[in-house]
Amino acid sequence: MTLPLAITAPLSFVPLVAIESVVQRVFARVIAAHPGLFDRLADHAAKRYAFLPSDLPIGFLVEPSVRRISVHRKERAPASDARMEGEFVLLLALLEGRIDGDAVFFSRDLTVSGDMEAMLALRNALDDCEIDLPNDLARMSGPLAPLVRRAGEEIRERALGRVLKEETSQWN
Amino acid sequence: MELICPAGTPAAFREAVDAGADAVYCGFRDETNARNFPGLNFSREELRTAIAYAKQRKVMTFIAINTFMRAGQETLWHQAVDDAVALGADAVILADFGLMAYTVERHPQQRLHVSVQASASNADAVRFLVEAFAAKRVVLPRTLTIADIARLANQIDCEIEVFAFGGLCVMAEGRCSLSSYATGKSPNMHGVCSPASHVRYRQDGRELVSELGDYTINRFPAGEAAGYPTLCKGRFDIAEERGYAFEDPVSLDVMDHIDALRSAGVSALKIEGRQRGKAYVAEVVSVMRRALTAGAAERPALVSRLKALSEGQKTTTGAYEKRWR
């Protein structure tokens, strides 16, 4: 499910520092909620992982050993050891383990490159962590928590429903 | 028939139990099991918790210790068996005769299953394993027809488990050296087939190129479903043609033959996929559970949902319905 231009286009103009501030808060929240997230990485924690949403003008670089995420414009992507590229909703679904990484690789909706051992370790670590973004985001939203959780779950249900429908329709 | 389901992580284990597994099979996070992939498998503590979760729900846990011991380093495998027994495994799945001997001598009460990696595919081999090591069940290689399985079942005194869905090994399991040839590492000795450390993917124009070690395994044109980078599913130039020398990128699915497998004497159906995510485990186990209780007419519609999860997005009945002999 490709994100609509109304959402993606403004990201080309919003200052990176503003986007990064929000992303880092969410990342910190997820790490706090899942302290064992990177345990399965072992030596691969020192690697740098790039996530490149194909429908966004920006990318994300995760460095597990220092618990850091950074945001960059795609044309100025920093060096990374392993890279994953796919639609933003697909990457979020993988983050939560709601779709099977191998299946979206077989369907060519996901592209991986670089250090495959590191990427596989991260995929397995994420899959075991049971990340629930609406719930994790709600915890950082104070009195708005119920609203954020409900909205997040609604968006996820719709987006995931479309992703799964698209996956299934490819072989029907 | 029992439904035997895979788990590579504690989260996948819980999904398998909740989705209707009769037993979940899994392994320790080391070279003792044939799915020794980065970030996968269980620590002793994780397995203790998982087994307790399963027992509360009357689901069995089988621990796969199904690689072959290296001379001089047997302690790693012996310790794995000792720990599996201490943790309360309902069965250990073994391939190495030496490890089977160790298990039956040290833990005579422990239920022992013969791994597919032992490649026991005839009555003499299975009878030997039953007599020598008190094996209670044999997991058959994916090289036999249903008629072969029926003939075998009449001649042996132990349960039969067969693969019903998932990744398809087309070689004589436990004896395949293709991965070892290309990378120096094999499922038999290191628990890895086509190890990720030797895999590279790259785009060449609109083609996705998969490489294993120094070998190009495949070039997938735009829009063509991809497969795993294993030599047995590689596309090669043979004489004047380019094609799959051994097998297409495809997964096994024999759910249309459940009744025939039951009649042949099969006790348990196994789902392959300890290396897959929990979403795969949840979906495949729940569909297979429904298929086992559904009528024959309803099964195709149920199981067709699983094609999207399959390698190359295609399925085959493989050798179970061998037509090429």
Coordinates of C-alpha atoms in Angstrom, one line a residue:
Chain A
M1 CA 0.0 0.0 0.0
T2 CA 1.7 3.2 -1.2
L3 CA 1.3 6.2 1.0
P4 CA -0.7 9.0 -0.7
L5 CA 1.2 12.1 -2.0
A6 CA -0.6 14.3 0.5
I7 CA 1.4 12.6 3.3
T8 CA 4.7 12.0 1.5
A9 CA 5.2 15.2 -0.4
P10 CA 5.4 17.5 2.6
L11 CA 8.3 15.4 4.0
S12 CA 10.5 16.8 1.3
F13 CA 10.1 20.3 2.8
V14 CA 9.8 19.6 6.6
P15 CA 13.2 20.2 8.3
L16 CA 15.0 16.9 9.0
V17 CA 15.7 17.9 12.5
A18 CA 11.9 18.1 13.2
I19 CA 11.3 14.7 11.7
E20 CA 14.2 13.2 13.5
S21 CA 13.1 14.5 16.8
V22 CA 9.7 12.7 16.5
V23 CA 11.3 9.5 15.2
Q24 CA 13.9 9.5 18.0
R25 CA 11.2 9.8 20.6
V26 CA 9.2 6.9 19.2
F27 CA 12.4 4.9 18.9
A28 CA 13.3 5.6 22.5
R29 CA 9.8 4.6 23.6
V30 CA 10.0 1.3 21.7
I31 CA 13.4 0.5 23.1
A32 CA 12.1 1.3 26.6
A33 CA 9.1 -1.0 26.1
H34 CA 11.2 -3.8 24.7
P35 CA 14.6 -3.7 26.5
G36 CA 15.6 -7.1 25.1
L37 CA 15.0 -6.0 21.5
F38 CA 18.6 -6.2 20.3
D39 CA 19.7 -9.1 22.5
R40 CA 19.5 -11.6 19.6
L41 CA 21.8 -9.5 17.5
A42 CA 24.9 -10.5 19.4
D43 CA 27.9 -9.1 17.3
H44 CA 25.6 -7.8 14.7
A45 CA 24.5 -5.0 17.1
A46 CA 27.5 -3.1 16.0
K47 CA 26.3 -3.0 12.4
R48 CA 24.4 -0.1 10.8
Y49 CA 21.0 -0.9 9.3
A50 CA 19.3 1.3 6.7
F51 CA 15.6 1.3 6.2
L52 CA 14.5 3.0 3.0
P53 CA 10.8 3.4 2.5
S54 CA 10.2 3.4 -1.3
D55 CA 7.3 5.8 -1.0
L56 CA 9.0 8.4 1.2
P57 CA 11.8 10.9 0.3
I58 CA 13.6 10.0 3.5
G59 CA 15.4 7.0 5.0
F60 CA 16.3 5.8 8.5
L61 CA 19.6 4.5 9.8
V62 CA 19.5 2.4 13.0
E63 CA 22.6 1.7 15.1
P64 CA 21.6 -0.8 17.7
S65 CA 24.9 -0.7 19.7
V66 CA 24.4 2.9 20.6
R67 CA 20.6 2.8 20.6
R68 CA 20.4 5.5 17.9
I69 CA 18.2 6.2 14.9
S70 CA 18.9 9.0 12.4
V71 CA 16.8 10.3 9.5
H72 CA 18.3 11.4 6.2
R73 CA 17.3 12.5 2.8
K74 CA 17.6 9.6 0.4
E75 CA 20.0 11.4 -1.9
R76 CA 22.4 11.9 1.1
A77 CA 22.1 8.4 2.5
P78 CA 25.0 7.6 4.9
A79 CA 27.0 4.4 4.6
S80 CA 25.3 1.3 6.0
D81 CA 26.1 -2.4 6.4
A82 CA 22.7 -3.8 5.5
R83 CA 19.7 -2.3 3.8
M84 CA 16.0 -3.0 3.5
E85 CA 13.7 -1.3 1.0
G86 CA 9.9 -1.4 0.6
E87 CA 6.8 0.6 1.1
F88 CA 6.6 2.4 4.5
V89 CA 3.5 0.4 5.7
L90 CA 5.3 -2.8 4.8
L91 CA 8.3 -1.9 6.8
L92 CA 6.1 -1.0 9.8
A93 CA 4.3 -4.4 9.5
L94 CA 7.7 -6.1 9.5
L95 CA 8.7 -4.1 12.5
E96 CA 5.7 -5.5 14.3
G97 CA 6.1 -9.0 12.9
R98 CA 2.6 -8.9 11.4
I99 CA 3.8 -10.1 8.0
D100 CA 6.4 -12.7 7.1
G101 CA 9.6 -11.3 5.8
D102 CA 10.4 -14.2 3.5
A103 CA 6.9 -14.0 1.9
V104 CA 7.3 -10.3 1.0
F105 CA 10.8 -11.1 -0.3
F106 CA 9.4 -13.8 -2.5
S107 CA 6.8 -11.5 -3.8
R108 CA 9.5 -8.9 -4.6
D109 CA 7.8 -6.2 -2.5
L110 CA 10.8 -6.1 -0.2
T111 CA 14.4 -5.7 -1.3
V112 CA 17.4 -6.5 0.9
S113 CA 21.1 -6.0 0.3
G114 CA 24.4 -5.8 2.1
D115 CA 25.2 -8.0 5.1
M116 CA 22.5 -10.7 5.0
E117 CA 23.6 -12.3 8.3
A118 CA 23.1 -9.0 10.1
M119 CA 19.8 -8.3 8.4
L120 CA 18.5 -11.8 9.2
A121 CA 19.5 -11.4 12.8
L122 CA 17.7 -8.1 13.1
R123 CA 14.6 -9.6 11.4
N124 CA 14.5 -12.4 13.9
A125 CA 15.1 -10.1 16.8
L126 CA 12.2 -7.8 15.7
D127 CA 10.0 -10.8 15.1
D128 CA 10.4 -12.1 18.6
C129 CA 9.8 -8.7 20.3
E130 CA 6.1 -8.3 19.8
I131 CA 6.3 -4.6 19.1
D132 CA 2.9 -3.0 19.1
L133 CA 3.3 0.6 17.8
P134 CA -0.2 2.0 18.6
N135 CA 0.2 0.7 22.2
D136 CA 3.8 1.9 22.5
L137 CA 2.9 5.4 21.1
A138 CA -0.1 5.6 23.4
R139 CA 2.2 5.2 26.4
M140 CA 4.0 8.4 25.5
S141 CA 0.8 10.4 24.8
G142 CA -0.3 11.1 28.3
P143 CA -4.1 11.9 28.6
L144 CA -4.4 11.3 24.8
A145 CA -3.3 7.7 25.2
P146 CA -6.7 6.1 24.5
L147 CA -7.2 8.3 21.4
V148 CA -3.8 7.6 20.1
R149 CA -4.1 3.8 20.6
R150 CA -7.5 3.7 18.9
A151 CA -6.4 5.8 16.0
G152 CA -3.2 3.8 15.6
E153 CA -5.0 0.5 15.6
E154 CA -7.5 1.8 13.1
I155 CA -4.8 3.0 10.7
R156 CA -2.9 -0.3 11.1
E157 CA -5.9 -2.4 10.5
R158 CA -6.7 -0.6 7.3
A159 CA -3.1 -0.4 6.0
L160 CA -2.4 -4.0 6.9
G161 CA -5.6 -5.2 5.4
R162 CA -4.6 -3.5 2.1
V163 CA -1.1 -5.0 2.2
L164 CA -2.3 -8.5 2.8
K165 CA -5.0 -8.1 0.1
E166 CA -2.3 -6.9 -2.4
E167 CA 0.0 -9.8 -1.5
T168 CA -2.8 -12.4 -2.0
S169 CA -4.1 -10.9 -5.2
Q170 CA -0.7 -11.3 -6.8
W171 CA -1.1 -15.0 -7.2
N172 CA -4.9 -15.3 -7.6
Chain B
M1 CA -2.9 -37.2 12.8
E2 CA -0.8 -34.9 15.0
L3 CA 0.1 -31.4 13.7
I4 CA 3.8 -30.7 14.4
C5 CA 4.7 -27.0 14.1
P6 CA 7.9 -25.0 13.8
A7 CA 9.1 -22.2 16.1
G8 CA 12.4 -20.3 15.8
T9 CA 11.6 -17.8 18.6
P10 CA 9.5 -17.7 21.8
A11 CA 7.0 -15.4 20.0
A12 CA 6.6 -17.9 17.2
F13 CA 6.3 -20.7 19.7
R14 CA 3.4 -19.1 21.4
E15 CA 1.7 -18.4 18.1
A16 CA 2.1 -22.1 17.1
V17 CA 0.5 -23.2 20.4
D18 CA -2.3 -20.7 20.2
A19 CA -3.0 -21.6 16.6
G20 CA -3.6 -25.3 17.3
A21 CA -0.4 -27.2 17.2
D22 CA -0.3 -30.6 18.8
A23 CA 3.4 -30.3 19.2
V24 CA 6.0 -27.5 18.6
Y25 CA 9.5 -28.4 17.5
C26 CA 12.4 -26.0 18.1
G27 CA 16.1 -26.0 18.9
F28 CA 18.9 -24.4 21.0
R29 CA 20.8 -21.4 19.8
D30 CA 23.9 -23.2 18.6
E31 CA 25.2 -25.7 16.1
T32 CA 23.2 -28.6 17.5
N33 CA 20.2 -27.9 15.4
A34 CA 19.7 -27.8 11.6
R35 CA 18.3 -24.2 11.7
N36 CA 21.3 -22.5 13.2
F37 CA 20.5 -19.0 11.7
P38 CA 21.5 -15.6 13.2
G39 CA 19.1 -14.3 15.7
L40 CA 17.1 -17.5 15.7
N41 CA 16.4 -20.3 18.3
F42 CA 16.2 -20.6 22.1
S43 CA 18.3 -20.1 25.1
R44 CA 17.8 -22.7 27.9
E45 CA 15.7 -20.2 29.9
E46 CA 13.6 -19.3 26.9
L47 CA 12.9 -22.9 26.2
R48 CA 12.0 -23.6 29.9
T49 CA 9.4 -20.8 29.7
A50 CA 8.1 -22.0 26.3
I51 CA 7.7 -25.6 27.5
A52 CA 5.8 -24.5 30.5
Y53 CA 3.5 -22.4 28.2
A54 CA 2.9 -25.5 26.0
K55 CA 2.3 -27.9 28.9
Q56 CA -0.3 -25.7 30.4
R57 CA -2.2 -25.9 27.1
K58 CA -1.5 -29.7 26.7
V59 CA 0.8 -29.1 23.7
M60 CA 4.0 -31.1 23.4
T61 CA 7.5 -29.8 22.8
F62 CA 10.0 -31.6 20.6
I63 CA 13.6 -30.4 20.7
A64 CA 15.6 -30.9 17.5
I65 CA 19.3 -31.7 18.2
N66 CA 19.7 -32.9 14.6
T67 CA 23.1 -32.0 13.3
F68 CA 26.0 -34.5 13.4
M69 CA 28.6 -34.3 16.2
R70 CA 32.1 -33.2 15.4
A71 CA 34.8 -35.5 16.6
G72 CA 36.4 -34.0 19.8
Q73 CA 33.5 -31.7 20.4
E74 CA 30.8 -34.1 21.4
T75 CA 30.2 -32.4 24.7
L76 CA 28.1 -29.6 22.9
W77 CA 25.7 -32.2 21.6
H78 CA 25.7 -34.3 24.8
Q79 CA 24.9 -31.2 26.9
A80 CA 22.1 -30.3 24.5
V81 CA 20.5 -33.7 25.1
D82 CA 21.0 -33.5 28.9
D83 CA 19.5 -30.1 29.0
A84 CA 16.5 -31.0 26.7
V85 CA 15.7 -33.9 29.0
A86 CA 16.1 -31.7 32.1
L87 CA 13.8 -29.1 30.6
G88 CA 11.1 -31.6 30.1
A89 CA 11.1 -32.1 26.3
D90 CA 8.4 -34.5 25.2
A91 CA 10.8 -35.8 22.6
V92 CA 14.2 -35.2 21.2
I93 CA 14.7 -35.3 17.5
L94 CA 18.1 -36.8 16.6
A95 CA 20.1 -37.6 13.5
D96 CA 23.5 -38.8 14.7
F97 CA 23.7 -42.5 15.7
G98 CA 26.3 -41.7 18.4
L99 CA 24.0 -39.1 19.9
M100 CA 21.1 -41.6 19.8
A101 CA 23.3 -44.2 21.7
Y102 CA 24.3 -41.5 24.3
T103 CA 20.6 -40.6 24.8
V104 CA 19.3 -44.1 25.2
E105 CA 22.1 -45.0 27.6
R106 CA 21.9 -41.9 29.8
H107 CA 18.2 -41.1 29.5
P108 CA 16.4 -44.4 28.7
Q109 CA 13.0 -42.9 29.5
Q110 CA 13.4 -40.1 27.0
R111 CA 11.2 -40.4 23.9
L112 CA 13.5 -40.4 20.8
H113 CA 12.4 -39.3 17.3
V114 CA 14.6 -39.9 14.3
S115 CA 15.2 -36.6 12.4
V116 CA 14.7 -36.3 8.7
Q117 CA 18.4 -35.6 8.7
A118 CA 19.1 -39.3 9.5
S119 CA 17.7 -40.0 6.1
A120 CA 16.1 -43.3 7.2
S121 CA 14.0 -44.2 4.2
N122 CA 13.8 -48.0 4.1
A123 CA 12.5 -50.7 6.5
D124 CA 15.9 -52.1 7.4
A125 CA 17.2 -48.7 8.4
V126 CA 14.1 -47.8 10.5
R127 CA 14.0 -51.3 12.2
F128 CA 17.7 -50.9 13.1
L129 CA 17.0 -47.5 14.7
V130 CA 14.0 -48.9 16.6
E131 CA 15.9 -51.9 17.9
A132 CA 19.2 -50.2 18.6
F133 CA 17.9 -46.9 20.1
A134 CA 14.3 -47.5 20.9
A135 CA 13.2 -44.8 18.4
K136 CA 9.5 -44.2 18.7
R137 CA 9.0 -42.1 15.6
V138 CA 10.8 -41.6 12.3
V139 CA 10.5 -38.4 10.3
L140 CA 10.7 -39.5 6.6
P141 CA 12.8 -37.8 4.0
R142 CA 10.9 -35.9 1.3
T143 CA 11.9 -38.4 -1.3
L144 CA 9.2 -41.1 -0.9
T145 CA 5.9 -41.5 -2.7
I146 CA 2.7 -42.1 -0.6
A147 CA 2.7 -45.7 -1.9
D148 CA 6.4 -46.0 -0.6
I149 CA 5.3 -44.7 2.8
A150 CA 2.4 -47.2 3.0
R151 CA 4.7 -50.1 2.1
L152 CA 7.2 -48.9 4.7
A153 CA 4.5 -48.5 7.4
N154 CA 3.6 -52.1 7.1
Q155 CA 7.1 -53.3 7.8
I156 CA 8.1 -51.1 10.8
D157 CA 7.1 -50.9 14.4
C158 CA 7.3 -47.1 15.0
E159 CA 5.3 -44.0 14.2
I160 CA 5.8 -42.1 11.0
E161 CA 5.9 -38.3 10.6
V162 CA 6.1 -36.6 7.2
F163 CA 6.5 -33.1 6.0
A164 CA 3.2 -31.7 4.7
F165 CA 3.9 -28.0 4.1
G166 CA 6.8 -25.6 3.7
G167 CA 10.3 -25.5 2.4
L168 CA 11.2 -28.4 0.1
C169 CA 14.5 -30.2 0.4
V170 CA 14.8 -32.2 -2.7
M171 CA 18.0 -34.0 -1.8
A172 CA 18.6 -37.0 0.4
E173 CA 18.6 -35.1 3.7
G174 CA 21.6 -35.4 6.0
R175 CA 23.7 -36.4 2.9
C176 CA 23.5 -33.2 0.8
S177 CA 26.8 -31.4 0.3
L178 CA 25.7 -28.7 -2.0
S179 CA 25.8 -25.9 0.6
S180 CA 29.1 -27.3 1.9
Y181 CA 30.5 -27.3 -1.7
A182 CA 29.7 -23.6 -2.2
T183 CA 30.3 -22.2 1.2
G184 CA 32.2 -24.7 3.4
K185 CA 29.1 -24.8 5.7
S186 CA 26.3 -27.4 5.7
P187 CA 23.1 -28.1 7.4
N188 CA 24.5 -31.4 8.5
M189 CA 27.5 -30.2 10.4
H190 CA 26.8 -26.5 11.1
G191 CA 23.0 -26.3 11.0
V192 CA 23.0 -23.9 8.0
C193 CA 22.0 -24.5 4.4
S194 CA 23.2 -21.6 2.2
P195 CA 24.4 -19.5 5.3
A196 CA 23.4 -15.9 5.2
S197 CA 27.0 -14.9 5.7
H198 CA 27.6 -16.1 2.1
V199 CA 24.5 -14.7 0.5
R200 CA 24.4 -11.6 -1.5
Y201 CA 21.5 -9.9 -3.3
R202 CA 22.0 -7.2 -5.9
Q203 CA 20.0 -5.4 -8.6
D204 CA 21.4 -5.7 -12.1
G205 CA 19.2 -3.4 -14.1
R206 CA 15.7 -4.8 -13.5
E207 CA 16.9 -8.2 -12.5
L208 CA 17.4 -9.4 -8.9
V209 CA 20.6 -11.4 -8.8
S210 CA 21.1 -13.9 -5.9
E211 CA 24.6 -15.1 -5.1
L212 CA 25.9 -17.8 -2.8
G213 CA 29.7 -17.6 -2.2
D214 CA 31.3 -17.3 -5.6
Y215 CA 28.2 -18.7 -7.4
T216 CA 25.4 -16.9 -9.1
I217 CA 22.3 -18.8 -8.0
N218 CA 19.6 -17.0 -10.0
R219 CA 18.6 -13.9 -11.9
F220 CA 14.9 -13.0 -11.3
P221 CA 13.4 -10.7 -14.0
A222 CA 11.2 -7.9 -12.8
G223 CA 7.8 -9.3 -11.6
E224 CA 9.0 -12.9 -11.2
A225 CA 8.6 -14.3 -7.7
A226 CA 11.9 -15.0 -5.9
G227 CA 13.2 -18.0 -4.0
Y228 CA 15.9 -18.9 -1.5
P229 CA 19.5 -18.7 -2.6
T230 CA 20.1 -22.5 -2.4
L231 CA 22.0 -24.4 -5.1
C232 CA 19.3 -27.0 -5.4
K233 CA 16.8 -24.3 -6.5
G234 CA 19.3 -22.5 -8.7
R235 CA 18.8 -21.6 -12.4
F236 CA 21.8 -22.7 -14.5
D237 CA 23.0 -22.8 -18.1
I238 CA 22.8 -26.4 -19.1
A239 CA 23.9 -27.1 -22.7
E240 CA 21.8 -24.7 -24.8
E241 CA 19.2 -24.0 -22.2
R242 CA 18.9 -22.0 -19.0
G243 CA 16.7 -23.6 -16.4
Y244 CA 16.3 -25.3 -13.0
A245 CA 18.6 -28.3 -12.9
F246 CA 17.1 -29.8 -9.7
E247 CA 13.9 -28.1 -8.6
D248 CA 12.1 -24.7 -9.2
P249 CA 11.9 -22.3 -6.3
V250 CA 8.8 -23.9 -4.8
S251 CA 7.3 -25.0 -1.5
L252 CA 5.8 -28.4 -0.5
D253 CA 2.1 -28.7 -0.1
V254 CA 0.5 -32.2 0.2
M255 CA -2.7 -31.1 2.0
D256 CA -4.7 -32.5 -0.9
H257 CA -3.5 -35.9 0.1
I258 CA -4.2 -35.9 3.8
D259 CA -6.6 -38.8 3.6
A260 CA -4.1 -40.9 1.6
L261 CA -1.4 -40.1 4.1
R262 CA -3.6 -41.1 6.9
S263 CA -4.5 -44.4 5.2
A264 CA -0.8 -45.0 4.5
G265 CA -0.2 -45.1 8.2
V266 CA 1.2 -41.6 8.9
S267 CA 0.8 -40.5 12.5
A268 CA 1.9 -36.9 12.2
L269 CA 2.2 -34.1 9.7
K270 CA 5.1 -31.6 10.0
I271 CA 5.1 -28.0 8.9
E272 CA 8.6 -26.8 7.8
G273 CA 9.7 -23.2 8.7
R274 CA 11.6 -22.6 12.0
Q275 CA 13.4 -19.9 10.1
R276 CA 10.1 -18.1 9.2
G277 CA 8.4 -15.3 11.1
K278 CA 5.7 -15.6 13.6
A279 CA 3.1 -14.4 11.1
Y280 CA 3.9 -17.4 8.9
V281 CA 3.7 -19.7 11.8
A282 CA 0.3 -18.3 13.0
E283 CA -1.2 -18.4 9.5
V284 CA 0.1 -21.8 8.4
V285 CA -0.7 -23.6 11.7
S286 CA -4.3 -22.2 11.9
V287 CA -5.0 -23.1 8.2
M288 CA -3.6 -26.6 8.6
R289 CA -5.5 -27.2 11.8
R290 CA -8.7 -26.2 10.0
A291 CA -7.8 -28.3 6.9
L292 CA -7.2 -31.4 9.1
T293 CA -10.7 -31.3 10.4
A294 CA -12.4 -30.1 7.2
G295 CA -13.8 -32.3 4.5
A296 CA -11.8 -33.0 1.4
A297 CA -13.9 -30.7 -0.7
E298 CA -13.2 -27.7 1.6
R299 CA -9.4 -28.2 1.8
P300 CA -8.3 -26.7 -1.5
A301 CA -9.9 -23.3 -0.8
L302 CA -8.4 -23.2 2.7
V303 CA -4.9 -24.2 1.8
S304 CA -4.7 -22.1 -1.4
R305 CA -4.4 -19.1 1.0
L306 CA -0.9 -20.3 1.8
K307 CA 0.5 -20.0 -1.7
A308 CA 1.4 -16.3 -0.9
L309 CA 3.7 -17.5 1.9
S310 CA 5.4 -20.1 -0.3
E311 CA 8.9 -19.9 -1.9
G312 CA 8.4 -18.7 -5.5
Q313 CA 4.7 -18.3 -4.5
K314 CA 4.2 -21.8 -5.9
T315 CA 3.6 -25.2 -4.4
T316 CA 4.2 -28.8 -5.4
T317 CA 3.5 -32.3 -4.0
G318 CA 7.1 -33.1 -4.7
A319 CA 8.1 -36.8 -4.5
Y320 CA 4.8 -37.8 -2.7
E321 CA 3.3 -37.8 -6.1
K322 CA 6.3 -38.7 -8.1
R323 CA 5.6 -38.8 -11.8
W324 CA 9.1 -38.7 -13.3
R325 CA 10.2 -42.2 -12.4

